[in-house]
Coordinates of C-alpha atoms in Angstrom, one line a residue:
Chain A
M1039 CA -19.6 -11.1 -50.4
S1040 CA -22.2 -13.6 -49.2
G1041 CA -23.2 -13.5 -45.6
R1042 CA -23.5 -17.2 -45.2
Y1043 CA -20.5 -19.5 -44.5
D1044 CA -20.0 -23.1 -43.9
L1045 CA -18.0 -22.2 -40.8
V1046 CA -17.8 -19.0 -38.8
V1047 CA -15.0 -19.0 -36.2
V1048 CA -15.1 -16.6 -33.3
G1049 CA -11.7 -16.1 -31.9
A1050 CA -8.2 -16.0 -33.6
G1051 CA -6.2 -17.7 -30.9
P1052 CA -4.6 -21.1 -31.5
A1053 CA -7.9 -23.0 -31.6
G1054 CA -9.6 -20.6 -34.0
L1055 CA -6.6 -20.2 -36.3
A1056 CA -6.0 -24.0 -36.5
A1057 CA -9.6 -24.7 -37.1
A1058 CA -9.8 -22.1 -39.9
V1059 CA -6.7 -23.6 -41.6
E1060 CA -8.1 -27.1 -41.3
A1061 CA -11.5 -26.0 -42.6
A1062 CA -9.9 -24.2 -45.6
G1063 CA -8.1 -27.4 -46.4
L1064 CA -11.4 -29.3 -46.5
G1065 CA -12.9 -26.7 -48.9
L1066 CA -15.3 -25.2 -46.3
S1067 CA -16.1 -21.6 -46.8
S1068 CA -14.9 -20.0 -43.5
L1069 CA -14.9 -16.6 -41.8
V1070 CA -12.8 -15.8 -38.7
L1071 CA -14.0 -13.0 -36.4
D1072 CA -11.8 -11.7 -33.7
E1073 CA -12.0 -8.6 -31.5
Q1074 CA -8.2 -8.1 -31.4
E1075 CA -6.5 -6.1 -34.2
A1076 CA -4.2 -9.0 -35.1
P1077 CA -4.3 -12.8 -34.9
G1078 CA -2.9 -14.8 -32.0
G1079 CA -5.5 -14.6 -29.2
Q1080 CA -4.0 -13.9 -25.8
I1081 CA -1.2 -16.5 -25.8
Y1082 CA 0.3 -15.3 -29.1
H1083 CA -1.0 -11.7 -28.6
A1084 CA 0.8 -9.3 -31.0
I1085 CA 3.2 -12.0 -32.1
E1086 CA 3.4 -10.6 -35.7
A1087 CA 4.3 -7.1 -34.6
A1088 CA 6.6 -8.2 -31.8
A1089 CA 8.5 -10.7 -34.0
D1090 CA 8.8 -7.9 -36.6
A1091 CA 9.9 -5.0 -34.5
R1092 CA 10.7 -6.2 -31.0
P1093 CA 12.7 -9.5 -31.2
D1094 CA 14.2 -8.8 -27.8
D1095 CA 10.7 -8.9 -26.3
V1096 CA 10.0 -12.2 -28.1
A1097 CA 13.2 -13.6 -26.7
V1098 CA 12.2 -12.7 -23.2
L1099 CA 8.8 -14.2 -23.6
G1100 CA 10.3 -17.4 -24.8
E1101 CA 9.8 -20.2 -27.2
D1102 CA 6.2 -20.9 -26.3
Y1103 CA 5.3 -17.4 -27.5
R1104 CA 7.6 -17.5 -30.5
Y1105 CA 5.9 -20.7 -31.7
G1106 CA 2.8 -18.6 -32.4
A1107 CA 4.5 -16.8 -35.3
A1108 CA 4.4 -19.9 -37.5
L1109 CA 0.8 -20.7 -36.7
V1110 CA -0.2 -17.1 -37.6
R1111 CA 1.8 -17.3 -40.8
T1112 CA 0.0 -20.5 -41.8
F1113 CA -3.3 -18.9 -41.1
R1114 CA -2.5 -15.8 -43.2
A1115 CA -1.3 -18.0 -46.1
A1116 CA -4.5 -20.1 -46.0
G1117 CA -6.4 -17.0 -47.2
V1118 CA -9.4 -17.5 -44.9
A1119 CA -11.8 -14.5 -44.7
Y1120 CA -10.8 -12.7 -41.5
R1121 CA -12.3 -9.6 -39.7
P1122 CA -10.1 -8.2 -36.9
G1123 CA -11.6 -5.7 -34.6
A1124 CA -14.9 -7.6 -34.7
N1125 CA -16.9 -7.6 -31.5
V1126 CA -19.4 -10.5 -31.6
W1127 CA -22.5 -9.4 -29.7
Q1128 CA -24.9 -12.3 -30.3
V1129 CA -24.7 -16.0 -31.4
E1130 CA -27.8 -18.1 -31.9
G1131 CA -28.2 -21.9 -32.1
D1132 CA -29.2 -21.7 -35.8
G1133 CA -25.8 -20.3 -36.6
S1134 CA -26.8 -16.7 -37.0
L1135 CA -24.4 -14.2 -35.5
G1136 CA -24.2 -10.5 -35.0
Y1137 CA -21.0 -8.5 -34.8
S1138 CA -19.7 -5.0 -35.1
V1139 CA -16.5 -3.6 -36.7
G1140 CA -15.6 0.0 -36.5
G1141 CA -19.0 1.1 -35.3
A1142 CA -20.9 -0.8 -38.1
A1143 CA -23.0 -3.8 -37.1
H1144 CA -23.4 -6.9 -39.3
V1145 CA -25.4 -10.1 -39.3
V1146 CA -23.8 -13.2 -40.7
S1147 CA -24.5 -16.9 -40.5
G1148 CA -22.6 -20.1 -40.4
R1149 CA -23.9 -23.6 -40.9
R1150 CA -21.5 -24.2 -38.0
V1151 CA -20.3 -21.6 -35.6
L1152 CA -17.1 -22.5 -33.7
V1153 CA -16.7 -20.5 -30.5
A1154 CA -13.0 -20.3 -29.9
T1155 CA -12.9 -17.3 -27.5
G1156 CA -10.7 -19.0 -25.0
A1157 CA -10.2 -18.2 -21.4
M1158 CA -9.4 -15.4 -19.0
E1159 CA -7.7 -15.0 -15.7
R1160 CA -9.9 -15.8 -12.7
A1161 CA -10.8 -12.8 -10.6
V1162 CA -8.7 -12.5 -7.4
P1163 CA -11.0 -10.6 -5.0
L1164 CA -8.8 -9.4 -2.2
P1165 CA -9.0 -6.3 0.0
G1166 CA -7.7 -3.5 -2.1
W1167 CA -7.7 -5.4 -5.4
T1168 CA -9.4 -2.6 -7.2
L1169 CA -6.6 -0.1 -6.5
P1170 CA -4.8 1.2 -9.5
G1171 CA -1.5 -0.8 -9.9
V1172 CA -3.2 -4.1 -9.1
M1173 CA -3.8 -6.2 -12.2
G1174 CA -3.7 -9.7 -13.4
A1175 CA -0.3 -11.3 -14.0
G1176 CA -1.5 -12.1 -17.5
A1177 CA -2.3 -8.4 -18.0
A1178 CA 1.3 -7.4 -17.4
Q1179 CA 2.4 -10.2 -19.8
L1180 CA 0.0 -8.7 -22.4
L1181 CA 1.6 -5.3 -22.0
L1182 CA 5.0 -6.8 -22.6
K1183 CA 3.7 -8.7 -25.7
S1184 CA 1.8 -5.8 -27.2
A1185 CA 3.9 -2.8 -26.2
G1186 CA 7.2 -3.9 -24.9
M1187 CA 6.5 -2.5 -21.5
V1188 CA 7.3 -3.5 -17.9
P1189 CA 6.0 -2.2 -14.6
E1190 CA 8.0 0.7 -13.2
G1191 CA 9.3 0.4 -9.7
R1192 CA 8.9 -2.6 -7.4
V1193 CA 6.6 -5.4 -8.5
V1194 CA 5.1 -8.1 -6.3
V1195 CA 3.6 -11.2 -8.0
A1196 CA 1.1 -13.2 -5.9
G1197 CA -1.3 -16.0 -6.1
N1198 CA -0.9 -19.5 -7.5
G1199 CA -0.7 -21.3 -10.8
P1200 CA 1.9 -21.9 -13.6
L1201 CA 1.4 -18.5 -15.1
L1202 CA 2.6 -16.9 -11.8
L1203 CA 6.0 -18.4 -12.1
L1204 CA 6.2 -17.8 -15.8
V1205 CA 5.3 -14.1 -15.7
A1206 CA 7.6 -13.5 -12.7
A1207 CA 10.5 -15.0 -14.7
Q1208 CA 9.6 -13.1 -17.8
L1209 CA 9.5 -9.8 -16.0
V1210 CA 12.9 -10.5 -14.4
A1211 CA 14.3 -11.2 -17.8
A1212 CA 12.7 -8.1 -19.1
G1213 CA 14.4 -5.9 -16.5
A1214 CA 11.5 -5.3 -14.1
E1215 CA 12.2 -5.1 -10.4
V1216 CA 10.4 -8.2 -9.0
A1217 CA 10.5 -7.7 -5.2
A1218 CA 8.9 -11.0 -4.3
L1219 CA 6.8 -13.9 -5.5
L1220 CA 4.1 -14.8 -3.0
E1221 CA 2.5 -18.1 -3.7
T1222 CA -0.4 -19.6 -1.8
T1223 CA 0.9 -23.1 -2.8
D1224 CA 2.6 -25.0 0.0
W1225 CA 3.7 -28.6 0.8
R1226 CA 0.2 -29.7 1.5
D1227 CA -0.8 -28.9 -2.1
Y1228 CA 2.2 -30.9 -3.4
R1229 CA 1.2 -33.8 -1.2
A1230 CA -2.4 -33.7 -2.4
A1231 CA -1.3 -33.5 -6.0
A1232 CA 1.3 -36.3 -5.8
R1233 CA -1.0 -39.0 -7.0
Y1234 CA -1.3 -37.2 -10.3
L1235 CA 2.4 -37.1 -10.9
P1236 CA 2.8 -40.4 -12.7
A1237 CA 0.3 -39.5 -15.3
A1238 CA 1.8 -36.1 -15.7
L1239 CA 5.2 -37.6 -16.5
R1240 CA 3.9 -38.2 -20.1
A1241 CA 4.1 -34.4 -20.4
H1242 CA 7.3 -34.1 -18.5
H1243 CA 8.5 -31.2 -20.5
Y1244 CA 6.0 -29.0 -18.6
L1245 CA 7.4 -30.2 -15.3
V1246 CA 11.0 -29.5 -16.3
K1247 CA 9.8 -26.1 -17.4
G1248 CA 8.3 -25.3 -14.0
L1249 CA 11.5 -26.3 -12.1
A1250 CA 13.6 -24.2 -14.5
L1251 CA 11.4 -21.1 -13.8
R1252 CA 11.9 -21.5 -10.1
R1253 CA 15.6 -21.8 -10.5
T1254 CA 15.7 -18.7 -12.7
L1255 CA 13.9 -16.7 -10.0
R1256 CA 16.1 -17.9 -7.2
R1257 CA 19.2 -17.1 -9.2
A1258 CA 17.9 -13.6 -9.9
G1259 CA 17.5 -13.2 -6.1
V1260 CA 13.8 -13.0 -6.1
P1261 CA 12.4 -14.1 -2.7
I1262 CA 9.8 -16.8 -3.0
H1263 CA 7.4 -17.0 -0.1
S1264 CA 5.2 -20.1 -0.1
G1265 CA 2.0 -20.9 1.8
V1266 CA 1.0 -17.2 2.0
R1267 CA -2.5 -16.3 3.2
D1268 CA -4.6 -13.2 3.8
L1269 CA -3.2 -11.2 0.8
A1270 CA -4.2 -7.6 0.7
A1271 CA -3.3 -4.5 -1.4
L1272 CA -2.8 -1.3 0.6
G1273 CA -2.4 2.3 -0.5
D1274 CA -4.0 5.6 -1.1
G1275 CA -5.3 6.0 -4.6
R1276 CA -3.0 3.2 -5.8
V1277 CA -1.3 0.2 -4.5
E1278 CA 1.7 1.1 -2.3
R1279 CA 2.1 -2.0 -0.1
V1280 CA 1.2 -5.7 -0.2
R1281 CA 0.3 -7.4 3.1
F1282 CA 0.3 -11.1 3.7
T1283 CA 0.6 -13.7 6.5
R1284 CA 3.0 -16.6 6.4
G1285 CA 3.6 -19.1 9.2
G1286 CA 1.2 -17.0 11.4
R1287 CA 3.3 -13.8 10.9
S1288 CA 1.9 -10.8 9.1
R1289 CA 4.3 -8.9 6.8
E1290 CA 4.1 -5.9 4.4
I1291 CA 6.2 -5.3 1.3
A1292 CA 6.4 -2.1 -0.5
A1293 CA 5.2 -2.4 -4.2
A1294 CA 4.1 0.0 -6.9
T1295 CA 2.5 -2.8 -8.9
L1296 CA 0.8 -6.0 -7.6
L1297 CA 0.3 -8.7 -10.1
L1298 CA -2.3 -11.3 -9.1
H1299 CA -3.0 -14.7 -10.6
A1300 CA -5.2 -17.5 -9.4
G1301 CA -5.7 -19.6 -12.4
V1302 CA -7.4 -19.4 -15.8
V1303 CA -11.1 -20.0 -16.4
P1304 CA -13.1 -20.5 -19.6
N1305 CA -14.8 -17.4 -21.0
T1306 CA -18.3 -18.6 -21.2
Q1307 CA -20.1 -15.4 -22.2
I1308 CA -21.0 -16.6 -25.7
T1309 CA -21.8 -20.2 -24.8
R1310 CA -24.1 -18.9 -22.0
Q1311 CA -25.8 -16.3 -24.2
A1312 CA -26.4 -19.0 -26.9
G1313 CA -28.0 -21.2 -24.3
C1314 CA -25.5 -24.1 -24.2
A1315 CA -25.5 -26.5 -21.3
H1316 CA -22.6 -26.0 -18.9
E1317 CA -21.1 -28.2 -16.2
W1318 CA -19.1 -27.4 -13.1
Y1319 CA -15.5 -28.5 -13.0
A1320 CA -14.8 -28.8 -9.3
P1321 CA -10.9 -29.1 -9.2
Q1322 CA -10.6 -25.6 -10.8
R1323 CA -13.9 -24.3 -9.7
Y1324 CA -15.2 -23.1 -13.0
W1325 CA -18.0 -23.6 -15.4
R1326 CA -17.4 -25.0 -18.9
P1327 CA -19.7 -25.8 -21.7
V1328 CA -20.7 -29.4 -22.1
V1329 CA -19.1 -30.7 -25.3
D1330 CA -18.6 -34.0 -26.9
A1331 CA -15.3 -35.3 -28.2
W1332 CA -15.7 -33.3 -31.3
G1333 CA -16.6 -29.9 -29.8
N1334 CA -20.3 -30.1 -30.4
T1335 CA -22.3 -28.3 -27.6
S1336 CA -25.9 -28.9 -26.6
V1337 CA -27.1 -26.2 -29.0
G1338 CA -27.6 -26.7 -32.7
A1339 CA -24.9 -25.3 -34.8
V1340 CA -22.7 -24.1 -32.0
M1341 CA -19.3 -25.8 -31.4
V1342 CA -16.5 -25.0 -29.0
A1343 CA -12.7 -25.6 -29.3
G1344 CA -9.8 -24.4 -27.2
D1345 CA -9.7 -23.2 -23.6
G1346 CA -13.2 -21.9 -23.8
G1347 CA -14.3 -25.5 -23.4
G1348 CA -12.0 -26.2 -20.5
V1349 CA -8.5 -25.0 -19.8
F1350 CA -5.9 -27.4 -21.3
G1351 CA -3.4 -24.9 -22.8
A1352 CA -2.4 -23.5 -26.1
R1353 CA -1.1 -26.7 -27.8
A1354 CA -4.2 -28.6 -26.8
A1355 CA -6.3 -25.7 -28.1
E1356 CA -4.7 -25.9 -31.5
I1357 CA -5.3 -29.7 -31.8
G1358 CA -8.9 -29.2 -30.5
G1359 CA -9.5 -26.6 -33.2
R1360 CA -8.4 -29.0 -35.9
I1361 CA -10.6 -31.8 -34.5
A1362 CA -13.6 -29.5 -34.4
A1363 CA -13.0 -28.4 -38.1
L1364 CA -12.9 -32.1 -39.1
E1365 CA -16.2 -32.6 -37.4
A1366 CA -17.7 -29.6 -39.1
G1367 CA -16.5 -31.0 -42.3
R1368 CA -18.2 -34.3 -41.6
A1369 CA -21.5 -32.5 -40.6
L1370 CA -21.4 -30.4 -43.8
G1371 CA -20.7 -33.3 -46.1
A1372 CA -17.1 -32.6 -46.9
L1373 CA -15.9 -35.7 -45.1
T1374 CA -17.3 -39.2 -44.4
E1375 CA -17.3 -40.3 -40.8
R1376 CA -14.6 -42.7 -41.5
M1377 CA -12.3 -40.1 -43.1
R1378 CA -13.0 -37.8 -40.2
D1379 CA -12.0 -40.5 -37.7
R1380 CA -8.9 -41.5 -39.6
R1381 CA -7.7 -37.9 -39.9
A1382 CA -8.5 -37.2 -36.2
A1383 CA -6.7 -40.3 -34.8
P1384 CA -3.2 -38.9 -34.8
L1385 CA -4.6 -35.6 -33.5
R1386 CA -6.2 -37.4 -30.6
A1387 CA -2.9 -39.0 -29.6
G1388 CA -1.3 -35.5 -29.5
L1389 CA -4.2 -34.2 -27.5
R1390 CA -3.9 -36.9 -24.9
R1391 CA -0.2 -36.1 -24.6
E1392 CA -0.9 -32.4 -24.2
R1393 CA -3.6 -32.9 -21.7
A1394 CA -1.6 -35.4 -19.6
I1395 CA -0.2 -32.6 -17.4
R1396 CA -3.6 -31.1 -16.6
P1397 CA -4.8 -33.3 -13.7
L1398 CA -1.5 -32.5 -11.8
L1399 CA -1.7 -28.8 -12.5
D1400 CA -5.4 -28.6 -11.7
H1401 CA -4.9 -30.3 -8.4
L1402 CA -1.6 -28.7 -7.4
F1403 CA -2.9 -25.2 -8.1
R1404 CA -6.5 -25.5 -6.7
P1405 CA -8.2 -22.1 -6.2
E1406 CA -7.9 -21.1 -2.6
P1407 CA -11.3 -21.0 -0.9
W1408 CA -10.5 -17.7 0.7
I1409 CA -9.9 -16.2 -2.7
A1410 CA -12.8 -17.9 -4.5
A1411 CA -15.3 -16.6 -1.8
P1412 CA -13.8 -13.6 0.0
T1413 CA -14.7 -13.6 3.7
D1414 CA -13.8 -10.0 4.4
D1415 CA -17.1 -8.1 4.1
A1416 CA -15.5 -5.0 2.6
T1417 CA -13.8 -6.8 -0.3
V1418 CA -15.3 -5.7 -3.7
V1419 CA -16.9 -8.6 -5.6
C1420 CA -18.5 -6.7 -8.5
R1421 CA -15.8 -4.3 -9.7
C1422 CA -18.2 -2.5 -12.1
E1423 CA -20.9 -1.7 -9.6
E1424 CA -18.7 -1.8 -6.6
V1425 CA -20.7 -4.3 -4.7
S1426 CA -18.9 -5.8 -1.7
A1427 CA -19.0 -9.4 -0.4
G1428 CA -20.8 -8.2 2.7
A1429 CA -23.6 -6.6 0.6
L1430 CA -23.9 -9.8 -1.4
R1431 CA -24.2 -11.9 1.9
E1432 CA -26.9 -9.4 3.1
A1433 CA -28.8 -10.1 -0.1
V1434 CA -28.6 -13.9 0.6
A1435 CA -29.8 -13.2 4.2
L1436 CA -32.8 -11.4 2.6
G1437 CA -33.6 -14.5 0.6
C1438 CA -31.6 -14.4 -2.7
L1439 CA -30.9 -17.9 -3.7
G1440 CA -28.8 -17.3 -6.8
P1441 CA -26.8 -14.8 -8.8
N1442 CA -29.8 -13.5 -10.9
Q1443 CA -31.8 -12.6 -7.8
A1444 CA -28.7 -11.2 -6.1
K1445 CA -28.2 -9.1 -9.3
A1446 CA -31.7 -7.6 -8.9
F1447 CA -31.0 -6.8 -5.3
T1448 CA -27.5 -5.5 -5.5
R1449 CA -26.7 -4.7 -9.1
C1450 CA -23.9 -7.3 -9.0
G1451 CA -23.3 -8.3 -12.6
M1452 CA -25.2 -5.4 -14.1
G1453 CA -22.2 -3.4 -15.1
P1454 CA -20.3 -3.2 -18.4
C1455 CA -18.4 -6.5 -17.8
Q1456 CA -21.8 -8.3 -17.5
G1457 CA -20.5 -10.7 -14.9
R1458 CA -17.4 -11.8 -16.8
I1459 CA -15.2 -10.8 -13.8
C1460 CA -17.6 -11.3 -10.9
G1461 CA -19.7 -14.2 -12.0
L1462 CA -17.8 -17.0 -10.4
T1463 CA -17.1 -15.1 -7.2
V1464 CA -20.8 -14.2 -6.9
A1465 CA -21.8 -17.9 -7.1
E1466 CA -19.1 -18.9 -4.6
V1467 CA -20.1 -16.3 -2.1
I1468 CA -23.8 -17.2 -2.3
A1469 CA -23.0 -20.9 -2.1
A1470 CA -20.9 -20.4 1.0
A1471 CA -23.5 -18.2 2.6
R1472 CA -26.3 -20.7 1.9
G1473 CA -24.1 -23.7 2.7
V1474 CA -24.7 -25.4 -0.6
A1475 CA -22.6 -26.6 -3.5
V1476 CA -21.6 -23.9 -6.0
A1477 CA -23.1 -25.9 -8.9
E1478 CA -26.5 -25.8 -7.2
V1479 CA -26.4 -22.0 -7.0
G1480 CA -26.4 -21.6 -10.8
C1481 CA -25.0 -18.7 -12.8
L1482 CA -25.9 -15.3 -14.2
R1483 CA -28.3 -15.4 -17.2
I1484 CA -26.4 -13.8 -20.1
R1485 CA -28.4 -11.9 -22.7
P1486 CA -27.4 -10.3 -25.9
P1487 CA -25.7 -7.9 -26.8
I1488 CA -22.7 -9.3 -25.0
K1489 CA -20.5 -6.5 -26.2
P1490 CA -21.6 -2.9 -26.3
L1491 CA -23.9 -2.1 -29.3
T1492 CA -25.5 1.2 -30.0
L1493 CA -29.1 1.5 -31.2
G1494 CA -27.8 3.4 -34.2
E1495 CA -25.6 0.4 -35.1
L1496 CA -28.4 -2.0 -34.7
A1497 CA -30.9 0.1 -36.7
A1498 CA -28.4 0.5 -39.5
I1499 CA -28.2 -3.2 -40.3
E1500 CA -29.6 -3.8 -43.7
P1501 CA -32.9 -5.8 -43.2
G1502 CA -33.0 -9.3 -44.8
D1503 CA -29.4 -9.0 -45.9
A1504 CA -26.6 -10.9 -44.1
N1505 CA -23.8 -8.6 -45.3
G1506 CA -20.9 -10.4 -43.7
Chain B
M460 CA 3.1 3.0 -13.9
F461 CA 4.7 1.1 -16.8
K462 CA 7.7 1.9 -18.8
R463 CA 9.0 1.0 -22.3
R464 CA 11.9 -1.4 -22.3
H465 CA 13.4 0.3 -25.4
E466 CA 13.4 3.8 -26.8
L467 CA 10.6 4.5 -29.3
A468 CA 11.9 3.3 -32.6
G469 CA 9.9 2.8 -35.8
A470 CA 6.6 4.5 -36.6
T471 CA 5.2 6.9 -34.0
V472 CA 2.0 9.0 -33.7
N473 CA 1.1 12.0 -31.6
V474 CA -1.8 11.9 -29.2
V475 CA -3.2 14.2 -26.5
I476 CA -3.6 12.4 -23.2
E477 CA -5.4 14.5 -20.5
G478 CA -4.4 17.7 -22.4
A479 CA -0.7 16.8 -22.7
S480 CA 0.7 16.2 -26.2
L481 CA 2.7 12.9 -26.4
T482 CA 4.5 10.8 -28.9
V483 CA 3.7 7.2 -28.7
A484 CA 4.3 4.0 -30.7
A485 CA 2.0 3.5 -33.7
G486 CA -0.2 0.5 -33.1
E487 CA 0.0 0.7 -29.3
T488 CA -3.2 0.4 -27.3
V489 CA -4.5 3.5 -25.6
A490 CA -4.2 1.8 -22.3
A491 CA -0.6 1.1 -22.8
A492 CA 0.1 4.6 -24.0
A493 CA -1.8 6.0 -20.9
L494 CA 0.1 3.8 -18.5
A495 CA 3.5 4.7 -20.1
A496 CA 2.5 8.4 -19.9
G497 CA 2.4 8.1 -16.2
L498 CA -1.4 8.2 -15.6
D499 CA -2.0 6.4 -12.3
H500 CA -5.7 6.0 -13.1
L501 CA -7.7 5.9 -16.3
R502 CA -11.1 6.6 -14.9
T503 CA -13.1 7.1 -11.8
T504 CA -16.1 4.8 -11.0
P505 CA -19.8 5.8 -11.2
V506 CA -20.8 4.7 -7.7
R507 CA -18.0 5.9 -5.5
G508 CA -15.7 8.0 -7.8
A509 CA -12.9 5.5 -7.0
P510 CA -9.8 5.7 -9.3
R511 CA -9.3 2.7 -11.6
A512 CA -6.5 1.4 -13.9
P513 CA -6.7 -1.7 -16.1
W514 CA -7.2 -5.1 -14.5
C515 CA -7.2 -7.6 -17.4
M516 CA -5.8 -5.8 -20.5
M517 CA -7.8 -8.1 -22.8
G518 CA -11.3 -6.6 -23.0
V519 CA -13.2 -8.5 -20.3
C520 CA -13.0 -6.3 -17.2
F521 CA -14.1 -3.0 -18.7
D522 CA -12.1 -1.1 -16.0
C523 CA -10.1 0.8 -18.7
L524 CA -13.0 2.8 -20.0
M525 CA -11.9 6.2 -21.3
V526 CA -13.2 9.1 -23.4
I527 CA -11.4 8.6 -26.7
D528 CA -11.9 11.2 -29.5
G529 CA -14.9 12.5 -27.5
V530 CA -16.6 9.1 -27.4
P531 CA -17.1 7.8 -23.8
N532 CA -17.1 4.2 -22.6
R533 CA -14.4 3.0 -24.9
Q534 CA -12.2 0.2 -23.8
A535 CA -8.7 1.7 -23.8
C536 CA -7.0 -1.7 -24.0
M537 CA -8.9 -2.6 -27.2
T538 CA -8.4 0.7 -29.0
R539 CA -5.3 1.5 -31.0
V540 CA -3.7 5.0 -30.9
R541 CA -4.2 7.1 -34.0
D542 CA -2.4 10.3 -34.9
G543 CA -4.2 13.3 -33.3
M544 CA -6.3 11.1 -31.0
T545 CA -7.6 12.8 -27.8
I546 CA -7.6 10.6 -24.7
E547 CA -9.3 11.6 -21.5
R548 CA -10.2 10.0 -18.2
Q549 CA -13.8 9.1 -17.9
H550 CA -15.2 10.4 -14.6
G551 CA -18.2 8.3 -13.4
A552 CA -20.8 7.0 -15.8
R553 CA -20.7 8.1 -19.5
G554 CA -22.1 11.4 -20.4
F555 CA -24.6 11.9 -23.1
P556 CA -24.5 14.8 -25.6
S557 CA -27.3 17.2 -24.9

């Protein structure tokens, strides 16, 4: 099999799957690489296995999850070359790419490389957040999707964002004991976001969904506390209690599991490593790669589609994947510019509709400053190297201006996750300590390999042969 | 820490988690199997020896590193169980064979 493709897609979530199907329809030779064992990304994680063996779990997870089954079926039927379990460790601007499957490393190249690696939950650095039993709300949802599991004992769900409500409601339907939902959102957030409501009415189905979720929780008797502050996880060796303040009063709730969520942010590991330009998106306090309307980045053959280019949700990701494939088709001579534009036009209308809800959501669920940049000195910022916010601030006092210097001083960002989890927090803490904008502080320099790669694997790559 | 909603139906495999033999669902991730087996932590950290369990369940946090079939530093949430697999907590940084 030749190691050179027209299009190499990294990521088998909605953007990657839709792009691959579209590209196949255009006659482009395509390869999809994904680190998961089955297609679907995170949003449709394990949809094939769940639909096949655990229909009750699919019912609990809802129609938005079930929708993925058809997309995955279409992808399978398109017969695109596909490598599950593939960890991409390097992507270069000329389209060359290194990845490993089952301990064997390969080099492959695409005339275009579409990075569709999506997003991840924002870190929620709170006192005690590294205790066992504290995890992302999305993580609990993934356990339900992939293994049909729910937390044992009392669960508290805390933070802000649409996923918080959704996961709480899904857990209730799945039989978990949701003791409380603690949301940082309060009436001030609604007032600030009100001006975005008219535009959001174009995607009113999302609004209706949100109200229905709250109703479901209230009917199930789940207490919802709004406007909470000063969240903390307490316990010996694992989380046992959750502390919070509300209306000036401090309270504690017993919990065996604490699910935290404070929004979703693009996973920029590959686009950073490839040297793409990024921009700061202030309303949601995250970096995203600079892309044009077709998904082209600032670097050569590298394109982006889906939440990795900015969080707009699964349906928008699917449409964005198709638009990027059309552009790849144009760039590679399979389509004229006019044909590309004509085929993209109805997609763009759909994309506008899907994106219409975003300004409201992004402003209603703004990341809390006290979560983005923890003020308590003991709070762990870098989970891997166990570096606290206080240690980071000391480094700033010693003269560290940005994350790379701070990394040299404290090891923040040197651990296995290579700054995926701590990167944004490090920038926020440094910016707050220096009294400058986060965008000015910059970000961690990401170098390959971005996923673990042994010397043995690297040495075993056949020289001069891109054996994809 | 987590429990299965339904009894194990369909294909199963036998694994050894921290020395204890267990039947788990085929295709499950090691992290899921470990949590369902009642492990309250999957590893202890290199710097302070603090207990850790998964944070993200999607391969970005690397907090679920375990020694799987004798190989350390493996992300339990990204590894599927296989019949006869040995799964152990990783204590501190990975060891190297002498």
